[in-house]
XYZ file of C-alpha atoms in Angstrom:
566
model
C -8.103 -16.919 72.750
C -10.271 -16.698 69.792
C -9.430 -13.323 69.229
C -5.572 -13.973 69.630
C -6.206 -16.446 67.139
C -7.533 -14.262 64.222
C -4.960 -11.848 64.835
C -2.178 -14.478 64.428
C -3.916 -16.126 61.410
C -4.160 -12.256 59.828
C -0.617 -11.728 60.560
C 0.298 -14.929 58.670
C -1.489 -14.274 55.773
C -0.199 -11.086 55.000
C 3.688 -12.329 55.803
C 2.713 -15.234 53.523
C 1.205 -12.819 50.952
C 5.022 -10.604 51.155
C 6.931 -13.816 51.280
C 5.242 -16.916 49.578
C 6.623 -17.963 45.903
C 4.628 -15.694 43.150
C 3.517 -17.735 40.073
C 2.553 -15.245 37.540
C -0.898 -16.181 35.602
C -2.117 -14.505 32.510
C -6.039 -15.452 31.152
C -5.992 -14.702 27.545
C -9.614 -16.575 26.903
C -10.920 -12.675 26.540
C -8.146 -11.889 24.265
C -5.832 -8.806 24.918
C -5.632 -5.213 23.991
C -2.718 -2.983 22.786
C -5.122 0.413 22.791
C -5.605 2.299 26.503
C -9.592 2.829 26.727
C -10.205 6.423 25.017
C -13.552 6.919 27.106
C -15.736 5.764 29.947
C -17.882 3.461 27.384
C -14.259 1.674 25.969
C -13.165 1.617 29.646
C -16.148 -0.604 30.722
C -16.214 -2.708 27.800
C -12.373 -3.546 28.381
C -12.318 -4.079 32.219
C -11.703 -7.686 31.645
C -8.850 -7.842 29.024
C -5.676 -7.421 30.358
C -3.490 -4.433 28.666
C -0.392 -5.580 26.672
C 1.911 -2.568 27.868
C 1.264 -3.951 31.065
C 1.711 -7.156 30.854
C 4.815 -6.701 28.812
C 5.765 -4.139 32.084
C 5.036 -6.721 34.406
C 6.766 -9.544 33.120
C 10.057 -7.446 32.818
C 10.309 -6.210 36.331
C 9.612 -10.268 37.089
C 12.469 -11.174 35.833
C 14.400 -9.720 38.284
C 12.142 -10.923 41.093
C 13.214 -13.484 43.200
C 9.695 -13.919 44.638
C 8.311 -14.820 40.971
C 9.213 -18.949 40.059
C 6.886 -19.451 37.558
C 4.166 -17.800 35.036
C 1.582 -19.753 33.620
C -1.001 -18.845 30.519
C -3.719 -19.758 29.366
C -4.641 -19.316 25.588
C -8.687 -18.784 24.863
C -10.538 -19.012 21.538
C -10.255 -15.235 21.319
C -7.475 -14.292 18.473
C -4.723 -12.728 19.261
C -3.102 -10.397 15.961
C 0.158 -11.861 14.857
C 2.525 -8.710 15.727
C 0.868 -9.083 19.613
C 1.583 -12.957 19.519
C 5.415 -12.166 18.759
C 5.304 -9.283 21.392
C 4.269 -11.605 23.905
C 6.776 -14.733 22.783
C 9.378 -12.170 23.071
C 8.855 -11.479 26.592
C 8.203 -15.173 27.123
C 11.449 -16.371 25.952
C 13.173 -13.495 28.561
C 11.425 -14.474 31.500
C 12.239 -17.921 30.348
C 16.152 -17.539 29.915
C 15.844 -15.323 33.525
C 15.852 -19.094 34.795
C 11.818 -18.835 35.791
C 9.373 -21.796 34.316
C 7.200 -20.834 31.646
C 4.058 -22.932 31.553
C 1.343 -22.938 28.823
C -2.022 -24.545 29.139
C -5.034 -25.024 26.099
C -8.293 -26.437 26.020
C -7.830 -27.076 22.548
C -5.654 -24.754 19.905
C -8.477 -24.909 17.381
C -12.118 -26.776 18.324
C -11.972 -28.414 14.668
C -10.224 -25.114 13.184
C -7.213 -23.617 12.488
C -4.985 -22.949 15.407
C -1.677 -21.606 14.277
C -0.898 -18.708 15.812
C -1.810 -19.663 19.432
C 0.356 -22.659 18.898
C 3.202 -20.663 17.587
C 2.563 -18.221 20.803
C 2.542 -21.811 23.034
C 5.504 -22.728 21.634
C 7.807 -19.855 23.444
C 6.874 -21.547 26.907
C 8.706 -24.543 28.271
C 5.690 -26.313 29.422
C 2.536 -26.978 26.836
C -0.392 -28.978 28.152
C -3.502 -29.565 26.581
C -6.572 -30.961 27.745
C -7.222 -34.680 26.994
C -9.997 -33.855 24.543
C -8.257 -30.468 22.758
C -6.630 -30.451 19.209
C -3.811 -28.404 17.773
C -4.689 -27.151 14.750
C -1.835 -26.644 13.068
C -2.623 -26.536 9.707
C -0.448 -23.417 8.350
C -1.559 -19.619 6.854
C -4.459 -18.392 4.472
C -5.684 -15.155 2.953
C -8.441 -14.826 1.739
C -9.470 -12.183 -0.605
C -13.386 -12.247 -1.708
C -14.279 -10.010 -4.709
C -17.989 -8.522 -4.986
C -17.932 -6.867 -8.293
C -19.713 -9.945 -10.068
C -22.922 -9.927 -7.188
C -23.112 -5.947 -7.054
C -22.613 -5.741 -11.114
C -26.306 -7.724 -10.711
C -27.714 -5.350 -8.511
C -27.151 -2.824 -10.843
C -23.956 -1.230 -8.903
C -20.848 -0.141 -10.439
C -17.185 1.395 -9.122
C -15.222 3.858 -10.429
C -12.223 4.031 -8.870
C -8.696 4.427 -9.242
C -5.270 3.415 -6.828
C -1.799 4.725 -6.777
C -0.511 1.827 -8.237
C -0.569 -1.785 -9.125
C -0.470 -3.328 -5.375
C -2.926 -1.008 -3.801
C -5.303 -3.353 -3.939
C -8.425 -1.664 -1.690
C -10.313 -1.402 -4.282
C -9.969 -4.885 -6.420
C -12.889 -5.843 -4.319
C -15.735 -3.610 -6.364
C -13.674 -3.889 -9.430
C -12.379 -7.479 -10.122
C -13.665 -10.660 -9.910
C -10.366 -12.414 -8.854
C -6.752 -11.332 -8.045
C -4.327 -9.526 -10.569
C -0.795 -11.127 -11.274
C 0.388 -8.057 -8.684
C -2.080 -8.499 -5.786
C -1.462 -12.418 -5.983
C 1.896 -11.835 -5.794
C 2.282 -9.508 -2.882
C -0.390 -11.782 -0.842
C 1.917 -14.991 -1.651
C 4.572 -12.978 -0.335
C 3.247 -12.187 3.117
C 1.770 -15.770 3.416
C 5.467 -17.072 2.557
C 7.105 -14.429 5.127
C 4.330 -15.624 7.701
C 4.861 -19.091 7.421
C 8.458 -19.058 7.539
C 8.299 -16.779 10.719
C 6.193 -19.165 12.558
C 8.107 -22.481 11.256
C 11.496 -20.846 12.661
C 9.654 -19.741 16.148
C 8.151 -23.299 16.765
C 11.512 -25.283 15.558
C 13.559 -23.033 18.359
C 10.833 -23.513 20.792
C 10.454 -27.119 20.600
C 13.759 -28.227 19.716
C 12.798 -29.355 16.228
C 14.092 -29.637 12.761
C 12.505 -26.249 10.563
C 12.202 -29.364 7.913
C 10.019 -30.982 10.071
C 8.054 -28.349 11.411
C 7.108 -27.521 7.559
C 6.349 -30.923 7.323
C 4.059 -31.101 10.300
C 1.956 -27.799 9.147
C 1.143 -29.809 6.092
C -0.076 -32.782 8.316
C -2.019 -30.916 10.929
C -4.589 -30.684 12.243
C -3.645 -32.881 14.987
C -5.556 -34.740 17.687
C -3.998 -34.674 21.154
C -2.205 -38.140 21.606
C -1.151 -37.184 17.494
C 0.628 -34.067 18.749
C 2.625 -35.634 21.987
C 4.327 -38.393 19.568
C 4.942 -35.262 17.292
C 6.552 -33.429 19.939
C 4.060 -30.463 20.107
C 3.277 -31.109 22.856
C 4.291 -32.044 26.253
C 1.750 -33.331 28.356
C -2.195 -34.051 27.850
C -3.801 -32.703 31.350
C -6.742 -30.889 32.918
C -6.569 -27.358 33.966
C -6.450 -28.804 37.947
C -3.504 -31.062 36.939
C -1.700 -28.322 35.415
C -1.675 -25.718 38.514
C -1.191 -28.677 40.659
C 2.241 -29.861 39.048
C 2.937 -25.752 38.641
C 2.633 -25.102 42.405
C 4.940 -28.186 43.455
C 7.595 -26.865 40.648
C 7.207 -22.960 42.295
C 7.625 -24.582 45.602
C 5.121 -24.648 48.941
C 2.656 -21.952 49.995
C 3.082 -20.381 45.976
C 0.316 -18.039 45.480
C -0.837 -17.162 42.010
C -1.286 -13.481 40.737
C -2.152 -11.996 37.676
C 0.766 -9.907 35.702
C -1.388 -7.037 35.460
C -2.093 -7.118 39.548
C 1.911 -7.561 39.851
C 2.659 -4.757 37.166
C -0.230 -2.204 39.730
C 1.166 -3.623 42.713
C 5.158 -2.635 41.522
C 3.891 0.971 39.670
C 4.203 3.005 42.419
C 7.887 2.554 42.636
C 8.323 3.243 38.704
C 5.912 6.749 38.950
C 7.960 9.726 37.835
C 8.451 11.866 40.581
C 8.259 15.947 40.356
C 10.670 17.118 37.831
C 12.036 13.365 37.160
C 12.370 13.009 33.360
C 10.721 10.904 31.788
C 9.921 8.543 27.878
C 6.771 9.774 26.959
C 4.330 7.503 25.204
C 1.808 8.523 22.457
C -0.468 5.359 21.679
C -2.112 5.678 18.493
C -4.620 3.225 17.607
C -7.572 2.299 14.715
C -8.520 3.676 11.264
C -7.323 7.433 11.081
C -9.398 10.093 11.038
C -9.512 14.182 11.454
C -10.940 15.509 14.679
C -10.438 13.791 18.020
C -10.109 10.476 18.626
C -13.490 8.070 19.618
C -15.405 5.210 18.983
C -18.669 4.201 17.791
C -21.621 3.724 20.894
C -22.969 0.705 19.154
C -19.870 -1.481 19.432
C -16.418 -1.492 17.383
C -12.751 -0.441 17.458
C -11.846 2.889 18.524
C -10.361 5.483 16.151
C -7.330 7.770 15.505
C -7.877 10.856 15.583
C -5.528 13.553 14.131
C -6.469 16.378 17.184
C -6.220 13.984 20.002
C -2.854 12.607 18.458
C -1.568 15.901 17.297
C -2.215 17.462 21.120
C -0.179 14.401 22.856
C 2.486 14.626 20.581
C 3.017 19.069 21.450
C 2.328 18.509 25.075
C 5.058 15.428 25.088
C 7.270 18.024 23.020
C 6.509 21.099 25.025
C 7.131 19.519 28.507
C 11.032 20.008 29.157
C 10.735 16.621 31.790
C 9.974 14.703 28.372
C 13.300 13.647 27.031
C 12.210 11.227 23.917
C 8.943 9.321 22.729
C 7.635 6.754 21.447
C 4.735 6.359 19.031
C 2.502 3.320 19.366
C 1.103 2.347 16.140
C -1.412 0.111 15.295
C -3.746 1.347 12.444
C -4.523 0.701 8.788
C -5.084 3.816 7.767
C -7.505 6.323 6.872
C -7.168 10.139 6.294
C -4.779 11.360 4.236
C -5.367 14.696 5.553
C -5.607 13.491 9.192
C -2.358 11.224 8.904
C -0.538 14.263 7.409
C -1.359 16.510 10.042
C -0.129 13.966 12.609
C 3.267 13.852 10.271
C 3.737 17.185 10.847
C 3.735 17.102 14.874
C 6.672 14.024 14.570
C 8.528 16.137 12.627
C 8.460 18.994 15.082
C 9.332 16.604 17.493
C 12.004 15.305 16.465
C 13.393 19.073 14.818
C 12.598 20.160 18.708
C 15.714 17.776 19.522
C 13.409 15.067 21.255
C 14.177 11.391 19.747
C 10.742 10.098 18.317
C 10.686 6.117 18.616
C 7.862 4.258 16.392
C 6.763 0.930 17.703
C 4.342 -0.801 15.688
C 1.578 -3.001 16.646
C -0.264 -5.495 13.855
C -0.974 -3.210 11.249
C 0.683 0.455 10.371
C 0.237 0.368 6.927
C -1.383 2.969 4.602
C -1.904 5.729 6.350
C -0.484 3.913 9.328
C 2.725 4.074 7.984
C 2.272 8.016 7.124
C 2.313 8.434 10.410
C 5.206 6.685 11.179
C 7.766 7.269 8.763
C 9.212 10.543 9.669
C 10.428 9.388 13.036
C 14.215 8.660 14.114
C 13.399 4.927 14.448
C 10.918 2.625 12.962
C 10.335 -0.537 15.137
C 7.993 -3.776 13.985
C 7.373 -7.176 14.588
C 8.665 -9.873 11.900
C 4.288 -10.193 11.392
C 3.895 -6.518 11.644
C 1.499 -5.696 8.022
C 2.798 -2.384 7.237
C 3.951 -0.253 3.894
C 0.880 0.089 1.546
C 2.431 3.353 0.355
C -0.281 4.269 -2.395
C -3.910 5.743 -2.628
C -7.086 4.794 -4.040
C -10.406 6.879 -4.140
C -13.809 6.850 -6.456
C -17.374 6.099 -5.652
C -20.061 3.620 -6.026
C -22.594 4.188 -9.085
C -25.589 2.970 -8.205
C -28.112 4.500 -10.671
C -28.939 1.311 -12.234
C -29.945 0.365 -8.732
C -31.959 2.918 -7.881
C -33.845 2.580 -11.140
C -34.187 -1.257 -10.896
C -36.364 -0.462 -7.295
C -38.291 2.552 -8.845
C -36.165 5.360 -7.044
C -35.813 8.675 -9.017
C -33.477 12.051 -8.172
C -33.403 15.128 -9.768
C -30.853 17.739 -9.173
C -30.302 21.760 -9.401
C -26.850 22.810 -9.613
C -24.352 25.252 -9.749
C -21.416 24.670 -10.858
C -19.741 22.227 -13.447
C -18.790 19.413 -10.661
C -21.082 20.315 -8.406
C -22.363 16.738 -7.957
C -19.644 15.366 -9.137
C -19.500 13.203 -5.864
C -23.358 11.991 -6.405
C -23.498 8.380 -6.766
C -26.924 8.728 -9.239
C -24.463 8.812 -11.944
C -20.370 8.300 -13.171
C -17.649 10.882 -13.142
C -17.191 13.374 -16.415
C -14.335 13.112 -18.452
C -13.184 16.071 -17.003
C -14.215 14.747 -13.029
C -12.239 12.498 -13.904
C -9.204 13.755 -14.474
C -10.247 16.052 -11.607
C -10.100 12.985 -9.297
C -6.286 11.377 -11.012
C -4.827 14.573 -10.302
C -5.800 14.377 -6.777
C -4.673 10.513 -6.434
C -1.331 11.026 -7.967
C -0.643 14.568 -5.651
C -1.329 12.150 -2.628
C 0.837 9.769 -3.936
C 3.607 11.780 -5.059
C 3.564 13.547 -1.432
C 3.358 10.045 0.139
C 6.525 8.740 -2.010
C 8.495 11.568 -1.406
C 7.991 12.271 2.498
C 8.677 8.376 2.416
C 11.846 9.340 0.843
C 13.091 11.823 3.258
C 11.950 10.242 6.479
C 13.593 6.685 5.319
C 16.816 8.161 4.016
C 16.034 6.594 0.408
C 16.294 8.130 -3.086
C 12.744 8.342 -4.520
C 13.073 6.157 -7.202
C 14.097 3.296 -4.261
C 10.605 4.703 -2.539
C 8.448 4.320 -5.338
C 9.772 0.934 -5.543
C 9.069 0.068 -2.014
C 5.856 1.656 -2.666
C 3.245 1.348 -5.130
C 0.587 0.650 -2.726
C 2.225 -2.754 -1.873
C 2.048 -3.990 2.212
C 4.516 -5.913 3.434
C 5.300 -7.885 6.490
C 7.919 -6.226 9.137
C 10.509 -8.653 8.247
C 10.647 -7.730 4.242
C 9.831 -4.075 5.204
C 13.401 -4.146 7.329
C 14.952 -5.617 4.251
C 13.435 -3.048 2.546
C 14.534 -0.161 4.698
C 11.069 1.055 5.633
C 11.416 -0.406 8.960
C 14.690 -0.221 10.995
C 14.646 -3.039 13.685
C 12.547 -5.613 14.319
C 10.889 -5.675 18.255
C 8.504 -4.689 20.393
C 7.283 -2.079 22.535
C 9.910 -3.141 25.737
C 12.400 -2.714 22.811
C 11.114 0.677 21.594
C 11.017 2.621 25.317
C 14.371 1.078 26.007
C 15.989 2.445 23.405
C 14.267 6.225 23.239
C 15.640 6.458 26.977
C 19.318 5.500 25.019
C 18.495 7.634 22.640
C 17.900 10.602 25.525
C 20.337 9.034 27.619
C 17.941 8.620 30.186
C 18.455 5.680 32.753
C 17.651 1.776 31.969
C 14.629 2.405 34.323
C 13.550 5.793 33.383
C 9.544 6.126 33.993
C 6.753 6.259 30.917
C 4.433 8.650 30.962
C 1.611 8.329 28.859
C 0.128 10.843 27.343
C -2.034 13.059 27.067
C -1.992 12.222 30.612
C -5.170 14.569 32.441
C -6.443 14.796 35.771
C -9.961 13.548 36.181
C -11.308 16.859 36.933
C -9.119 18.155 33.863
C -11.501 15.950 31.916
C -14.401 17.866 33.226
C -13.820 21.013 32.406
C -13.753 22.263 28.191
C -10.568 23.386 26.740
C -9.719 26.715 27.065
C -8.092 26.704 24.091
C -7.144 24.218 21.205
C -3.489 23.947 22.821
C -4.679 23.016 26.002
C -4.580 19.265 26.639
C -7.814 18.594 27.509
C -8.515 19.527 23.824
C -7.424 16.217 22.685
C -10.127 14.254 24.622
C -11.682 11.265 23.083
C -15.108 10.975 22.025
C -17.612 8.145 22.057
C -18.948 8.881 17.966
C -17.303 8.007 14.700
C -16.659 10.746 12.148
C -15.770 10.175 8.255
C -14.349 11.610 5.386
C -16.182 13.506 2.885
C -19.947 13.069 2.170
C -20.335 9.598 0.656
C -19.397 8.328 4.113
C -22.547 6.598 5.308
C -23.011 5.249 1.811
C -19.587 4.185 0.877
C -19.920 2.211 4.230
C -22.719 0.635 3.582
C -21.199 -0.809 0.078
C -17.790 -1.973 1.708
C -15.607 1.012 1.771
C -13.813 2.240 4.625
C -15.216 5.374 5.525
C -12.235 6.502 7.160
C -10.312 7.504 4.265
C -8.613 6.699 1.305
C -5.484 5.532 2.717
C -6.311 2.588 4.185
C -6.239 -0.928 3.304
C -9.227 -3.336 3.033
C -11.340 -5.724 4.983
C -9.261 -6.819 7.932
C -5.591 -7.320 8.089
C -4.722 -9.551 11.202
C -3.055 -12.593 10.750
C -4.283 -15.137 13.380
């Protein structure tokens, strides 16, 4: 008998498990990542952040599931980038008009700080709870731009350098104390664009006024009972009261599952099949750099690296079951070489006859945008940073310094500019001409492949450009973006583009075997070529240096400090 039992109880479960209501849950108190892990190291530091591509996967094939009722989220203290937070209330708002409940639970949007963006995310869902004790800080958006020329000017450092033009501001950091009339204006102009983004996303979500909405961001923060007579909020409840009310809305026996489980449990149906054809997808994520892609053992983003890019991009093109691609880009920049070199492979691409499909993440400006602009169809968020078309490049003098602490150098050259790059002393007169003519042939090649891949005249470029960074939203205006989306938007419209199915597989790629990643290359065509590696590589020889004083040693197109809007 007791045997009979177990068997029946077994057999239950797993009916229950195939039949019971599905409420979909999503954690983001670890935050979430756009990039695939490059490496074993990235792999095992990411094992407990859930991937946006699948999430965004999952929630789309939910929609269409009669098992799902419900998803619920909850939002962490661990920022989410602006571009992701629109990505996510995109898919949000589907599911939600699919007829499923959307349910949204904080501790607190802001522990006595600024909570904007995960309120504007909240916002999408038709249920927002917050504990009894949370706040929503609402209180609007901020740049902030610090400038270290004054405290390194009494150290006895000094910068020479130079940008490609007015709004490149990189290097306004070393060499003013506060913002010029251009950099103050561009800034004001992305907080503006910001602000009005998010106003307009929480009015539609919770049925408000935009007028009052503005009006509340210059009230908040607010305490909880403060935001339920606002209308911010729904209900103030603990996380047990939550999933209980969530179950009896799903309906008896619902069992909760994370997206990412549901998007593993549903992939083997979506796998390409032998000679099926497929989207490809090239992800392409951090600073830019040449060599292969990697990331530093002692902690930090991963890199972009021109050979592991470069290789995805010709095996995608060279595989005949590859009908279009899309690019995933989420980088500020870096290498001009490095992002030129990946230029190059999109325009094969797309002169191969294969549709090339950009969808950017946060950031894809600087050399970001390089990357991106020669391809058949620029996607972004409305938050996406992007543009910076412009250059900027010089050292750090630090003789002074070095003098001040009793350090002396001597040096035996040959050769005029020989140590020209030496930071013991400035650049010649004639170094430094040396060093324009090298900014303004980067940023005449920048303007003028801008040109060509956008379909503008290059006086219209230059005017876009000038090492100005706009948000998705003005760079659509502008023409350097075509639509605004996400990356659900992007892979459904390369397989239009290849007139491929609606539910044509992705393939990412380079896709290897795990005894392909064993094995060296035998050649620099062969895929395993474009393996990641755990180390961080940088551009010319100043590199350790230049990072040490605040410059990205990544390149100079790239823009500074950290762009992510929160």
């Amino acid at each position: 008998m007791d045997a009979t039992k177990v068997i029946i109880d077994t057999v239950d479960r797993i009916r229950q498990r195939r039949t019971a209501p599905l409420i979909l849950e999503l954690d983001l108190s670890e935050g979430l990542t756009d990039a695939p892990p490059t490496d074993p190291l990235s792999a095992i530091t990411s094992m407990r952040k859930a991937r946006l591509a699948e999430v965004l996967s999952g929630l789309k094939r939910a929609r269409q599931d009669s098992r799902v009722k419900a998803l619920i989220v909850k939002i962490g203290t661990n920022p989410l980038g602006l571009a992701m937070v629109q990505e996510l209330r995109q898919a949000v708002i589907r599911f939600r008009a699919a007829g499923k409940l959307t349910v949204v639970f904080a501790e607190t949007f802001g522990e006595f700080g600024a909570g904007t963006v995960p309120y504007y995310l909240a916002s999408a869902f038709e249920r927002v709870y917050l504990q009894p004790s949370g706040d929503v800080g609402l209180t609007g958006v901020s740049l902030e731009q610090r400038f270290v020329k004054g405290a390194l000017g009494k150290l006895g450092v000094e910068y020479e350098l130079a940008q490609r033009h007015e709004y490149k501001t990189a290097a306004n950091m070393f060499t003013q104390d506060r913002m010029t009339e251009p950099h103050r204006e561009s800034v004001t102009r992305m907080a503006a664009s910001v602000t009005e983004q998010i106003v307009a996303g929480i009015a539609d979500g919770r049925g408000l006024d935009p007028a009052k909405v503005r009006e509340l961001v210059d009230q908040g923060p607010f305490i909880g009972a403060e935001a339920i007579d606002a209308g911010l909020v729904d209900k103030l409840a603990y996380r047990d009261e939550v999933y209980e009310e969530t179950r009896r809305s799903a309906g008896d026996g619902a069992m909760l599952l994370y997206v990412a489980r549901y998007h593993r449990h549903g992939l083997a149906r979506k796998l390409p099949h032998p000679g099926e054809q497929v989207v490809a997808l090239v992800q392409g994520h951090g600073p830019i750099k040449l060599g292969r892609s990697g990331r530093s053992p002692l902690g930090g983003g991963g890199a972009m690296g021109s050979d592991t890019i470069c290789a995805a991009l010709r095996a995608a093109r060279r595989d005949d079951h590859v009908k279009a691609i899309v690019f995933r880009v989420d980088s500020p920049g870096g290498s001009y070489i490095a992002s030129d070199s990946i230029w190059r492979e999109v325009v094969l691409t797309r002169e191969a006859g294969k549709p090339v499909i950009v969808s950017m993440g946060d950031v894809a400006a600087s050399g970001g945008y390089f990357v991106s602009m020669a391809a058949d169809v620029i996607i972004a968020q409305p938050g996406t940073l992007t543009g910076s078309i412009g250059v900027f490049g010089g050292k750090p003098v630090i003789g002074e310094l070095l003098d001040r602490i009793g350090v002396t150098s001597e040096t035996v050259s040959e050769g005029a500019n020989a140590a020209m790059f030496s930071t013991a002393h400035g650049f010649s007169e004639a170094q430094w001409a040396r060093v324009n003519a090298w900014l303004d042939r980067i940023y005449d090649d920048f303007v003028g492949k801008a040109a060509q891949g956008r379909g503008l005249t290059r006086e219209r470029a230059h005017e876009l450009a000038r090492g100005r960074v706009w948000t998705g939203a003005d760079a659509r205006d502008g023409g350097l973006v075509d639509e605004v989306g996400g990356l659900e938007d992007a892979l459904d419209l390369a397989r239009k583009r290849a007139g491929l199915p609606v539910d044509a597989p992705v393939r990412t790629y380079p896709k290897l075997h795990p005894l392909e990643r064993l094995r060296p290359p035998e050649s620099s065509e062969d895929r395993a070529a474009a393996l990641s590696r755990v180390r961080v590589e940088a551009w010319g020889p100043l590199a350790a240096l230049a990072g040490e004083l605040g410059l990205s040693p990544y390149g100079p197109l790239i823009l500074p400090g950290t762009w992510t809007i929160r």
